[in-house]
Coordinates of C-alpha atoms and ligand atoms in Angstrom, one line a residue:
X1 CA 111.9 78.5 37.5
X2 CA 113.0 77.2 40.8
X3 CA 111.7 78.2 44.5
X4 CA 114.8 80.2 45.0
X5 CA 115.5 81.9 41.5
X6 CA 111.3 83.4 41.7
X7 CA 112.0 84.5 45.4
X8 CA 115.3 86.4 43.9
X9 CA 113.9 87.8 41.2
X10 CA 111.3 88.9 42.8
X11 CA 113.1 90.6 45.3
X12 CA 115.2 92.6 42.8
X13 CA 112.2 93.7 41.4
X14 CA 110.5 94.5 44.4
X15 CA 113.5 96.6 45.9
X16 CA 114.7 98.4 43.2
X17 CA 118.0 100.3 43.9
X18 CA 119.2 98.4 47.2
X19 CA 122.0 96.4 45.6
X20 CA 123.5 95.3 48.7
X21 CA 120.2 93.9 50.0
X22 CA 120.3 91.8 46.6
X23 CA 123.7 90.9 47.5
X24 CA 122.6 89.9 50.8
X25 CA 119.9 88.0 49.7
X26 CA 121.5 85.9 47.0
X27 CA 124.1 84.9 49.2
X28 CA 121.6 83.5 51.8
X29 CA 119.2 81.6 49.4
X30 CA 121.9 80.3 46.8
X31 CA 123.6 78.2 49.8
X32 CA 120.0 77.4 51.0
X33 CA 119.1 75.9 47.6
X34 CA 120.0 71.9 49.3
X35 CA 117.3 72.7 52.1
X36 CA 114.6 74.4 49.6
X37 CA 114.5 72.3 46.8
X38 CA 114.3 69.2 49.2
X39 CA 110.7 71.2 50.7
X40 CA 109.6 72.8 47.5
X41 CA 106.5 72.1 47.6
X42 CA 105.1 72.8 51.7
X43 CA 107.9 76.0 51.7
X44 CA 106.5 77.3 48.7
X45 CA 102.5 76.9 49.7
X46 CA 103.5 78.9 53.3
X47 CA 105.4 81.1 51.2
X48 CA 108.1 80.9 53.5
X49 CA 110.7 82.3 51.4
X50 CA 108.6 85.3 51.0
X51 CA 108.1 86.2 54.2
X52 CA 111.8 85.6 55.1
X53 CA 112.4 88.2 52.4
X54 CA 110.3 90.5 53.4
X55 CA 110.8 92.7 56.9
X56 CA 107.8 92.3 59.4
X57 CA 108.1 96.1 60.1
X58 CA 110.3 99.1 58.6
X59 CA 110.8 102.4 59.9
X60 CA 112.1 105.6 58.1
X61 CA 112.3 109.1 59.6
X62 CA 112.7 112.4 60.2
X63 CA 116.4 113.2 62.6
X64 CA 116.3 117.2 63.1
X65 CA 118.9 118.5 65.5
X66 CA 120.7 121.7 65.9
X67 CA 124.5 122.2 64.6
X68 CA 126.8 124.2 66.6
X69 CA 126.4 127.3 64.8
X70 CA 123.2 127.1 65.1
X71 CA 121.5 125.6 61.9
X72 CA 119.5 123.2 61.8
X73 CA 120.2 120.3 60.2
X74 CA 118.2 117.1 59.4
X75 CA 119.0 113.7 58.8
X76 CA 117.0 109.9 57.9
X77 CA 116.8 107.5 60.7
X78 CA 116.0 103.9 60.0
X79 CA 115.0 100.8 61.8
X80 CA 114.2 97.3 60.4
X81 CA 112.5 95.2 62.8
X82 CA 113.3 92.3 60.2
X83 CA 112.7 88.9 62.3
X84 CA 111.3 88.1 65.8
X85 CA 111.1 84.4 65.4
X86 CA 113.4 83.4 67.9
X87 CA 113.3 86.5 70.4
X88 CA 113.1 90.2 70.0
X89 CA 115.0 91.8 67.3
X90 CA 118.1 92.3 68.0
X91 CA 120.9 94.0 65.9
X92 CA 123.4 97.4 65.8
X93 CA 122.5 101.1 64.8
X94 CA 124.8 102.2 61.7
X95 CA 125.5 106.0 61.4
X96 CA 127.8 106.7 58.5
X97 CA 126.7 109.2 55.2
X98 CA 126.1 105.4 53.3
X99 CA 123.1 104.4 55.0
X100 CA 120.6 104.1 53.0
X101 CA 117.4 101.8 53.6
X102 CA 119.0 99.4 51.1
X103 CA 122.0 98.9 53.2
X104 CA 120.0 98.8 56.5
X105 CA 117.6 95.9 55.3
X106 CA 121.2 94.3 54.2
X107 CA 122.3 94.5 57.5
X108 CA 119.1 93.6 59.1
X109 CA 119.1 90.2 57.0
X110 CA 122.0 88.7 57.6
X111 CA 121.3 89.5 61.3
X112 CA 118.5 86.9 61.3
X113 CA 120.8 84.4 60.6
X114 CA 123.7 85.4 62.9
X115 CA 121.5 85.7 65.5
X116 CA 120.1 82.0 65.3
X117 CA 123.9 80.8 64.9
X118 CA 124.9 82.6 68.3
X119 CA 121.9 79.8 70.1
X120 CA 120.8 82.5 71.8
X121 CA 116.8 84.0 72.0
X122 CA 117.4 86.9 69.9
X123 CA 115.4 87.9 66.6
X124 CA 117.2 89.9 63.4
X125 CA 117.4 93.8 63.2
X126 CA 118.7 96.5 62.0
X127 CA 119.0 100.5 62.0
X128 CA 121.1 103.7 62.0
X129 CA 121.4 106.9 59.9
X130 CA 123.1 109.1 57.2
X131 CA 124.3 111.2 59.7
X132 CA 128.3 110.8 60.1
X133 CA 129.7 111.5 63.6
X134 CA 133.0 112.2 62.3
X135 CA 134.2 116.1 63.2
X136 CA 131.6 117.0 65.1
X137 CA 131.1 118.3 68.1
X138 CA 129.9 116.1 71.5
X139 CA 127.5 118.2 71.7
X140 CA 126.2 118.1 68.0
X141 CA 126.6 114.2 68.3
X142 CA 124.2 114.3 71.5
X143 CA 121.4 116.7 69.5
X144 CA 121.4 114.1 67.2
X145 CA 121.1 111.2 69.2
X146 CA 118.6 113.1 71.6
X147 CA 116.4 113.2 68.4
X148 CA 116.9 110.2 66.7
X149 CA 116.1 108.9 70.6
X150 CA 112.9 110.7 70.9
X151 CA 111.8 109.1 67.3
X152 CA 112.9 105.7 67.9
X153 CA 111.8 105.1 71.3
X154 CA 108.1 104.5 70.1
X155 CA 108.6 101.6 68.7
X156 CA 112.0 99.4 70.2
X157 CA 112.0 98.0 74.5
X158 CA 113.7 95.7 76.3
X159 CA 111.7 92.8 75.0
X160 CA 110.5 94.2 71.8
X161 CA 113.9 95.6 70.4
X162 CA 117.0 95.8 71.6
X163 CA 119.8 97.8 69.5
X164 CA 123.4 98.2 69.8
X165 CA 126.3 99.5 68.5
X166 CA 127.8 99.6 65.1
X167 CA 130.1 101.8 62.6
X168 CA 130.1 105.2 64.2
X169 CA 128.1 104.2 67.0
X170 CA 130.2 103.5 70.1
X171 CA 130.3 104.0 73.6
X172 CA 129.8 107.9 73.6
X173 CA 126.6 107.3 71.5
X174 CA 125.0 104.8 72.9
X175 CA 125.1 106.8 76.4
X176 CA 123.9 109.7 75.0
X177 CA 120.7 107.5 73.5
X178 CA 120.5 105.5 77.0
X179 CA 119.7 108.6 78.4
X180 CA 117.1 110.1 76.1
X181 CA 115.3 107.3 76.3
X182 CA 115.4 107.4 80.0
X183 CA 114.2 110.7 80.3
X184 CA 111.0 109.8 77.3
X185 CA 110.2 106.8 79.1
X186 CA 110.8 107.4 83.2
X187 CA 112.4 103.2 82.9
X188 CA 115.6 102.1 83.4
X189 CA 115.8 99.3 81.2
X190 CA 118.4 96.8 78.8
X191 CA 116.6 98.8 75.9
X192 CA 120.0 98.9 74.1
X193 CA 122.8 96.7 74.4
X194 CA 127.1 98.1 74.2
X195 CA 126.0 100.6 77.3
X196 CA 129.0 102.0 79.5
X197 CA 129.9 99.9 82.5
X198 CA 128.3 102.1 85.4
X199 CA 125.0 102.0 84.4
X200 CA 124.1 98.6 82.7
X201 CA 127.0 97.5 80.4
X202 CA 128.9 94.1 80.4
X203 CA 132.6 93.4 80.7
X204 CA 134.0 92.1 78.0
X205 CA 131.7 93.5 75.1
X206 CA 133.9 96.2 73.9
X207 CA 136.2 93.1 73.2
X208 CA 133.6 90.9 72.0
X209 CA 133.2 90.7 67.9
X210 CA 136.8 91.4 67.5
X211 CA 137.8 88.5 70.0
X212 CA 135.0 86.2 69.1
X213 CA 136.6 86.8 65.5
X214 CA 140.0 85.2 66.7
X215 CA 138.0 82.5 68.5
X216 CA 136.0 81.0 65.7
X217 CA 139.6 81.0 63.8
X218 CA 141.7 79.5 65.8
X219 CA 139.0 76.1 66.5
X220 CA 138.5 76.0 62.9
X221 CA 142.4 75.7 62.5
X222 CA 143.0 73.6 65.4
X223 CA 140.0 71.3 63.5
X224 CA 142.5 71.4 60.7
X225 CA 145.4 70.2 63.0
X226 CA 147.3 74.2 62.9
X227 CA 147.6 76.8 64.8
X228 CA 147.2 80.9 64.9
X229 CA 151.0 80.3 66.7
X230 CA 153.5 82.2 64.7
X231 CA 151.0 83.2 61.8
X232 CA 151.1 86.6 60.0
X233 CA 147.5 88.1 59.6
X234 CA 146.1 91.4 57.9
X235 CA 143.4 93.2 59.6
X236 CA 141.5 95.6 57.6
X237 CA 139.7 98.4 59.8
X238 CA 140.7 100.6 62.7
X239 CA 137.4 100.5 64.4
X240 CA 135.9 98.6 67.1
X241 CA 136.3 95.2 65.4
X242 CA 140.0 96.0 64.3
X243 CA 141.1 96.7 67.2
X244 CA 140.4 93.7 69.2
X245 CA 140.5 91.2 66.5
X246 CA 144.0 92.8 66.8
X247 CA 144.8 92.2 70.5
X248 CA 143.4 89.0 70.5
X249 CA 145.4 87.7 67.5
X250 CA 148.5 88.9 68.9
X251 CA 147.3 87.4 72.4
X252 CA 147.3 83.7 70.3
X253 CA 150.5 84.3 68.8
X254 CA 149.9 85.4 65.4
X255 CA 151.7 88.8 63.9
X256 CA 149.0 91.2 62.8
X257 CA 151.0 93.1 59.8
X258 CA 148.2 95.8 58.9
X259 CA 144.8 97.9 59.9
X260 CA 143.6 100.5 57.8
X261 CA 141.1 103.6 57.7
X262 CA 138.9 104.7 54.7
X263 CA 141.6 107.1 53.8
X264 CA 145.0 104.6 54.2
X265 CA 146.5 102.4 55.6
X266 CA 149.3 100.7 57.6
X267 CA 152.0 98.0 57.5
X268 CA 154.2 97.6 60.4
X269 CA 156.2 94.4 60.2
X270 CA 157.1 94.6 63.6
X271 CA 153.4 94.0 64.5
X272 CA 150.7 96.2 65.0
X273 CA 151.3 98.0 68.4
X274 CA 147.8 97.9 70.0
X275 CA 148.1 100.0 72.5
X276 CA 149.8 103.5 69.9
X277 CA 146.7 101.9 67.7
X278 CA 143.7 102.5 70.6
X279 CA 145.1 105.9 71.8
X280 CA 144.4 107.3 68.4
X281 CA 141.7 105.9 67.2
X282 CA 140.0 105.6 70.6
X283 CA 141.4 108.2 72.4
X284 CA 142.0 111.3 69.7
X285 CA 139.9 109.9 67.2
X286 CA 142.8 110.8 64.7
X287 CA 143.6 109.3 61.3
X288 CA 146.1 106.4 60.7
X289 CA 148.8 109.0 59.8
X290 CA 149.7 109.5 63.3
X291 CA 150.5 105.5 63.6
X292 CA 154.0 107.0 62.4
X293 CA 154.9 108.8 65.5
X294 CA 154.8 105.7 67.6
X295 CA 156.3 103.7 65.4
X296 CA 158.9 104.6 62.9
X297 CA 159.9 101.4 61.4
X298 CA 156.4 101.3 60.1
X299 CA 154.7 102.7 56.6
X300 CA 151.8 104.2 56.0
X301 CA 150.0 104.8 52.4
X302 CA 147.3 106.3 51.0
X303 CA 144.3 104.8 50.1
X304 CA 143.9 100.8 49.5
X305 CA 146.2 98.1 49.7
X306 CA 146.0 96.0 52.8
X307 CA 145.0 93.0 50.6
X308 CA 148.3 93.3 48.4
X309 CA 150.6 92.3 51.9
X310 CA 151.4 88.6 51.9
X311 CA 150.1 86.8 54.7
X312 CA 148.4 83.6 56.3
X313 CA 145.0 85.1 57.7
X314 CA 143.3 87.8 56.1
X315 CA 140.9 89.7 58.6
X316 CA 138.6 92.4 57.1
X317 CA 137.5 94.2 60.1
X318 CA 136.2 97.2 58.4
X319 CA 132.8 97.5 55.9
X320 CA 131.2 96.1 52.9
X321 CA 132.6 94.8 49.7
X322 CA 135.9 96.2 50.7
X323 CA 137.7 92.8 49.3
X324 CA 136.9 92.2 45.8
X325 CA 138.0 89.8 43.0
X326 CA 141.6 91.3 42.7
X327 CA 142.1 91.1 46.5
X328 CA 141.2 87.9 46.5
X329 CA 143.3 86.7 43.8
X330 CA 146.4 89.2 45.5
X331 CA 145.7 86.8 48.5
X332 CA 145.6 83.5 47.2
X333 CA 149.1 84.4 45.0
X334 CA 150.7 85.7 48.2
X335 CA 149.7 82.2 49.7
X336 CA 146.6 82.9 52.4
X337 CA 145.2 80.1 54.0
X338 CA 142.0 81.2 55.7
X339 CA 139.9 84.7 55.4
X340 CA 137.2 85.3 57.8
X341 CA 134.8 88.1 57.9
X342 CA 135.0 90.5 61.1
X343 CA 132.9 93.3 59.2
X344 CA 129.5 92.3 57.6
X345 CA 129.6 91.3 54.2
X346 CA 133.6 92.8 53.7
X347 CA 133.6 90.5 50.8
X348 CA 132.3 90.4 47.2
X349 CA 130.1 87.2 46.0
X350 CA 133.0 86.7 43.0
X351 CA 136.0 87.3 45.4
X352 CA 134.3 85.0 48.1
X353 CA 133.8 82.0 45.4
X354 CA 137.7 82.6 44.2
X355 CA 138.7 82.3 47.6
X356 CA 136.5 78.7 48.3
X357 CA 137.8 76.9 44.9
X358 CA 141.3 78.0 45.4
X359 CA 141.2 76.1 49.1
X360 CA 141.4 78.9 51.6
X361 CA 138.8 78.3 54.6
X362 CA 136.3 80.9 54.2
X363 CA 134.2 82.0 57.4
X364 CA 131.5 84.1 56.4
X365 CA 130.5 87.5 58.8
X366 CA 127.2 86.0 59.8
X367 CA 129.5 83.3 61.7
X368 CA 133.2 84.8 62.6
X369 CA 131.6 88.0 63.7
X370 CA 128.5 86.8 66.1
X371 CA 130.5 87.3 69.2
X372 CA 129.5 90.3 69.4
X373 CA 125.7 90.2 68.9
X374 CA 126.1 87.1 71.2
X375 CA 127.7 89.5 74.1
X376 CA 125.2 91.7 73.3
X377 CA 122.6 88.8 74.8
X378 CA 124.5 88.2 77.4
X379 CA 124.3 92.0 78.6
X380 CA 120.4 91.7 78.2
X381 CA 120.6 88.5 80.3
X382 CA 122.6 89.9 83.1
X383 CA 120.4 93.5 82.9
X384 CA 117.2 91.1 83.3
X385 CA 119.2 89.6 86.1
X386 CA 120.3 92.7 87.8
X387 CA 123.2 91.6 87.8
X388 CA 127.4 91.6 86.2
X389 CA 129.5 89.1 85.2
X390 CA 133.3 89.1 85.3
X391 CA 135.1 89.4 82.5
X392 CA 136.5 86.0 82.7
X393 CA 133.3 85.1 83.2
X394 CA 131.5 86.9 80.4
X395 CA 134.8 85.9 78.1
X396 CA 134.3 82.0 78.9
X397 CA 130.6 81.9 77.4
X398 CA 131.9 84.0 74.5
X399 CA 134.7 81.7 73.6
X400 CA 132.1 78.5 73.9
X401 CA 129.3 80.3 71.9
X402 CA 132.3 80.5 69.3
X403 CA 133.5 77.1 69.5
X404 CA 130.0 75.6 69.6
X405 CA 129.4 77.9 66.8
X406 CA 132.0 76.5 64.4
X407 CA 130.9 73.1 64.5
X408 CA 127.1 73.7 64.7
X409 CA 128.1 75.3 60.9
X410 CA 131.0 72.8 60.3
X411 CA 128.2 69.6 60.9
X412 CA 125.9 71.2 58.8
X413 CA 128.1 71.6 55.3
X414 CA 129.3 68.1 56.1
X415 CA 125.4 66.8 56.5
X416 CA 124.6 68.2 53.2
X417 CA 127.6 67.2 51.6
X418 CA 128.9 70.4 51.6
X419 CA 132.4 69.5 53.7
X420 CA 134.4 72.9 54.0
X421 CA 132.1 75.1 53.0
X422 CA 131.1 77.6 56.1
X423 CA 129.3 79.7 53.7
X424 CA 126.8 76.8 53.2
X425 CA 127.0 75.2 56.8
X426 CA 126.4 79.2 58.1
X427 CA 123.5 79.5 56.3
X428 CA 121.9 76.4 56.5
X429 CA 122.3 75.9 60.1
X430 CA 120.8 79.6 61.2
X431 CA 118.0 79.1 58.8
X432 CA 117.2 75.8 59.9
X433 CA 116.5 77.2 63.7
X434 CA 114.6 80.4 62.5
X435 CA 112.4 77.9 60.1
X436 CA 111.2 75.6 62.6
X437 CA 110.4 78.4 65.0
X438 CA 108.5 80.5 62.0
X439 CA 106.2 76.6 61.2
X440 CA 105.3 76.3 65.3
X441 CA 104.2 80.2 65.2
X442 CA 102.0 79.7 62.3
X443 CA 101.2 82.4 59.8
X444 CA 102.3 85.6 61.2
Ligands
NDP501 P1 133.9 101.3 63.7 O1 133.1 102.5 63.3 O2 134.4 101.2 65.0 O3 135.1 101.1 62.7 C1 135.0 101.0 61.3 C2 136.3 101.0 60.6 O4 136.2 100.8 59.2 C3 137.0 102.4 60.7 O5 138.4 102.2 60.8 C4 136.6 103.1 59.4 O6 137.5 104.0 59.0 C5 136.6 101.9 58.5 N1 135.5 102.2 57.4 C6 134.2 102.4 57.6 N2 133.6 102.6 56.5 C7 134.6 102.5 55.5 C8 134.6 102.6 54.1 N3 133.4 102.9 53.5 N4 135.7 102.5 53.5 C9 136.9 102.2 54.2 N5 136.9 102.1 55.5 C10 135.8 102.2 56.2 O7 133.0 100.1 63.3 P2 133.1 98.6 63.9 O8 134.5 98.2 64.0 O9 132.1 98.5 65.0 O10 132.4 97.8 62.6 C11 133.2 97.3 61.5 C12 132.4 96.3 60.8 O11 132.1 95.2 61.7 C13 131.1 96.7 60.2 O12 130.8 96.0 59.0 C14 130.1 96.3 61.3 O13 128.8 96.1 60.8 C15 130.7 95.0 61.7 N6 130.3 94.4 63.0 C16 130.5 95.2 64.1 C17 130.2 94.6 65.3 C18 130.5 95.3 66.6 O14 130.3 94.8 67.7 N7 131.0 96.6 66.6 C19 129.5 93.3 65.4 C20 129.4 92.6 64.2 C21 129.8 93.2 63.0 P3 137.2 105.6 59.3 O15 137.4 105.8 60.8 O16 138.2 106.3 58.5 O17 135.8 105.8 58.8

C-alpha cells in the first residue's frame, strides 16, 4: 500500500465518526501524492504524514452559562491547536449546533494549509461550539462567551494562539470574549483577531475573506485573458463572506444574481442590493424573507436552489458540502466557467472532480478564502505594532497577498505538471512551506 493510502486509512480508523475530517484529509493527501511518492522513503521514516495528521494538542470542554429564564444550560467548547510550524495557531471559533470535534479538526486542517498559502507567520487552528447564537438574547450570548472565555483563556495568547471569527461568531462575540479575557488576565493583548475598531481591530477585515474572494478570481481570469466585467455570479450565504464577496463583485462589474440562508433563498436579476442585504442580516439579524420588501422585482424560495440559476461564477459563501454532484452538473449545463470556494470546504470531493474535467477553474477554500485569515495577520501585526492602518492601506496588502497567492498555487500545478489544477497547486504549495519548517524543527 502506498505512503498516502496507509496514512488514510489509518486515519479513518483512528477517527471513527468525523466524516468531514476524512473528507478533509483525503482531499489534502490525494493531491499531495506527486510530492510524497517522490520522498517515500525519508517522509515515511520521520513519519511526517502522521504527524501532519495528527493535532499537536486538542481541547474539549465544559461551556455552562445561565439562560434568561434562568436555567442553566451547558454546552461543548473545542479548540484544536493543530499546527505551529510556521507561527502560532491561528484560525476562527465556529459556534453553530453542528460542531462537533470531527468538524473542528476539519476546519483546523485545512487551516494549516491556508495559512502557509497567505506567506504570512501563522500556524493552523481551530475551535468553537454547539452552542447556536441564533434567538437569543445579548445577554445569553455574553454568559456564554464569558464562559467559554474563562475556559479557553488557559491555553490560547497573543503568541501562542490567536482565534478569530467564524459562522456565528462576529463582531458582537468576539467583544464580549475580548473582554473576558481581559478581566481573567489583567493584559490588553492581540489574543484574538476580527476585534471592533476602538479597541484593537483593523480596517478592512470585516471586508476581508469576502473581498479577498473576488481578488483571487478576478487575477486568475485576467491570467486567462477575461474579465469579472459584465459577468453574472451566484453567491451562496448571507453571512459575513456573502456579503462582501457580494459588494466587491458588484464593485468589479460582475451581476451577483443570488445569496441564500439555511432556510431559502434569493434571486433578484436586477442584482443583489447590498446595502437592503446588510441591514437585515447585519442590522435585524432577520431571515431572507424580508429581501422582498426592498425589492419587489425579486423572488424568494424555500429551501435549496441557488445552484440551479445559470451563471458564469459560482460563489458558495456559506458552509460545508453545500454543492454536491447535482449542483455541479446544474452548473456546468447552465454554462459556469469558474467556482471558487468563499466557505471551507462548500464542495463535495465528486462535485469538485465534475467541475475540474468538465473545464471550469476550480479555486479551492484553502486558496480563494485566505484573505481573511491573512487580515487576520495583519491585525496581529499592527496590535504588536501599536499601531492602525488605513483601509487603503490594509486593502492594498490584501489584494497583493491574493494576487501573489494565485500564482504561488498556479506555479506549483504547472511544476508538477498539474497545469490548471488549483486544487493540486493549493495543496502542494502550502504543504511544501509547512514541510520544510517541520524537517528544520526536528522531531516535535
Ligand atoms: P456567517 O455566520 O456570517 O454566515 C454563514 C451563512 O451561511 C449564513 O447565511 C447562514 O445562514 C449560512 N449557513 C450556515 N450554516 C448553514 C447550513 N448548515 N446550511 C445552509 N446555510 C448555512 O459565517 P461566515 O460568512 O463568516 O462564514 C461562511 C463560511 O466561510 C464558513 O464556511 C466559514 O468557515 C468560511 N470562512 C469564513 C471566514 C471569515 O472571515 N468569516 C474566513 C474564511 C472562511 P443562517 O443565517 O440561516 O444560518
Amino acid at each position: 500500500m502506498s505512503y498516502v493510502d496507509e496514512v488514510i486509512a489509518k486515519v479513518i480508523e483512528q477517527n471513527p465518526a468525523e466524516p468531514e475530517f476524512h473528507q478533509a484529509v483525503k482531499e489534502v493527501l490525494e493531491s499531495l501524492r506527486v510530492v510524497v511518492d517522490a520522498n517515500e522513503e525519508a517522509f515515511r521514516k520521520d513519519a511526517l504524514l502522521e504527524r501532519i495528521v495528527n493535532p499537536e494538542r486538542q481541547i474539549k470542554f465544559r461551556v455552562p452559562w445561565v439562560d434568561d429564564k434562568g436555567q442553566v444550560q451547558v454546552n461543548t467548547g473545542y479548540r484544536v491547536q493543530f499546527n505551529s510550524a510556521i507561527g502560532p495557531y491561528k484560525g476562527g471559533l465556529r459556534l453553530h449546533p453542528s460542531v462537533n470535534l470531527g468538524i473542528i479538526k476539519f476546519l483546523g486542517f485545512e487551516q494549516i494549509f491556508k495559512n502557509s498559502l497567505t506567506g504570512l507567520p501563522i500556524g493552523g487552528g481551530k475551535g468553537g461550539s454547539d452552542f447556536d447564537p441564533k434567538g437569543k438574547s445579548d445577554r445569553e450570548v455574553m454568559a456564554f462567551c464569558q464562559s467559554f472565555m474563562t475556559e479557553l483563556s488557559k491555553y490560547i495568547g497573543a503568541d501562542t494562539d490567536v482565534p478569530a471569527g467564524d459562522i456565528g461568531t462576529g463582531a458582537r462575540e468576539i467583544g464580549y470574549m475580548f473582554g473576558q479575557y481581559k478581566r481573567l488576565k489583567g493584559v490588553f493583548e492581540g489574543v484574538l483577531t476580527g476585534k471592533g475598531l476602538t479597541y484593537g481591530g483593523s480596517l478592512a477585515r470585516t471586508e476581508a475573506t469576502g473581498y479577498g474572494l473576488l481578488y483571487i478570481v478576478d487575477e486568475m481570469l485576467k491570467c486567462h485573458g477575461d474579465t469579472l466585467k459584465g459577468k453574472t455570479v451566484a453567491v451562496s450565504g448571507a453571512g459575513n463572506v456573502a456579503i462582501y464577496a457580494t459588494q466587491k463583485a458588484q464593485q468589479l462589474g460582475a451581476k451577483v444574481v443570488t445569496v441564500s440562508d439555511s432556510t431559502g433563498w434569493v434571486y433578484d436579476p436586477d442584482g443583489i442590493d447590498v446595502a437592503a442585504l446588510k441591514e437585515i442580516k447585519e442590522v435585524k439579524r432577520a431571515r431572507l424573507t424580508e429581501y422582498k420588501n426592498y425589492r419587489p422585482n425579486s423572488e424568494y424560495h424555500d429551501g435549496k436552489g441557488v445552484w440551479t440559476v445559470k451563471v458564469d461564477i459560482a460563489l458558495p459563501c456559506a458552509t460545508q458540502n453545500e454543492l454536491n454532484l447535482d449542483d455541479a452538473k446544474a452548473l456546468v449545463a447552465n454554462g459556469v466557467m469558474a467556482v471558487a470556494e468563499g466557505a471551507n470546504m462548500p464542495t463535495t470531493l465528486d462535485a469538485t472532480e465534475y467541475l475540474q474535467k468538465n473545464g471550469v477553474y476550480f479555486i479551492p477554500g484553502k486558496a480563494a478564502n485566505a484573505g481573511g485569515v491573512a487580515t487576520s495577520a495583519l491585525e496581529m501585526s499592527q496590535n504588536s505594532e501599536r499601531l492602525s492602518w488605513s483601509f487603503e492601506e490594509v486593502d492594498s496588502k490584501l489584494k497583493d497577498i491574493m494576487v501573489n497567492l494565485y500564482h504561488n498555487i498556479d506555479d506549483a500545478a504547472k511544476k508538477y505538471g498539474f497545469e490548471g489544477n488549483y486544487v493540486v497547486g493549493a495543496n502542494i504549495a502550502g504543504f511544501e512551506k509547512v514541510v520544510d519548517a517541520m524537517n528544520a524543527q526536528g522531531i516535535v
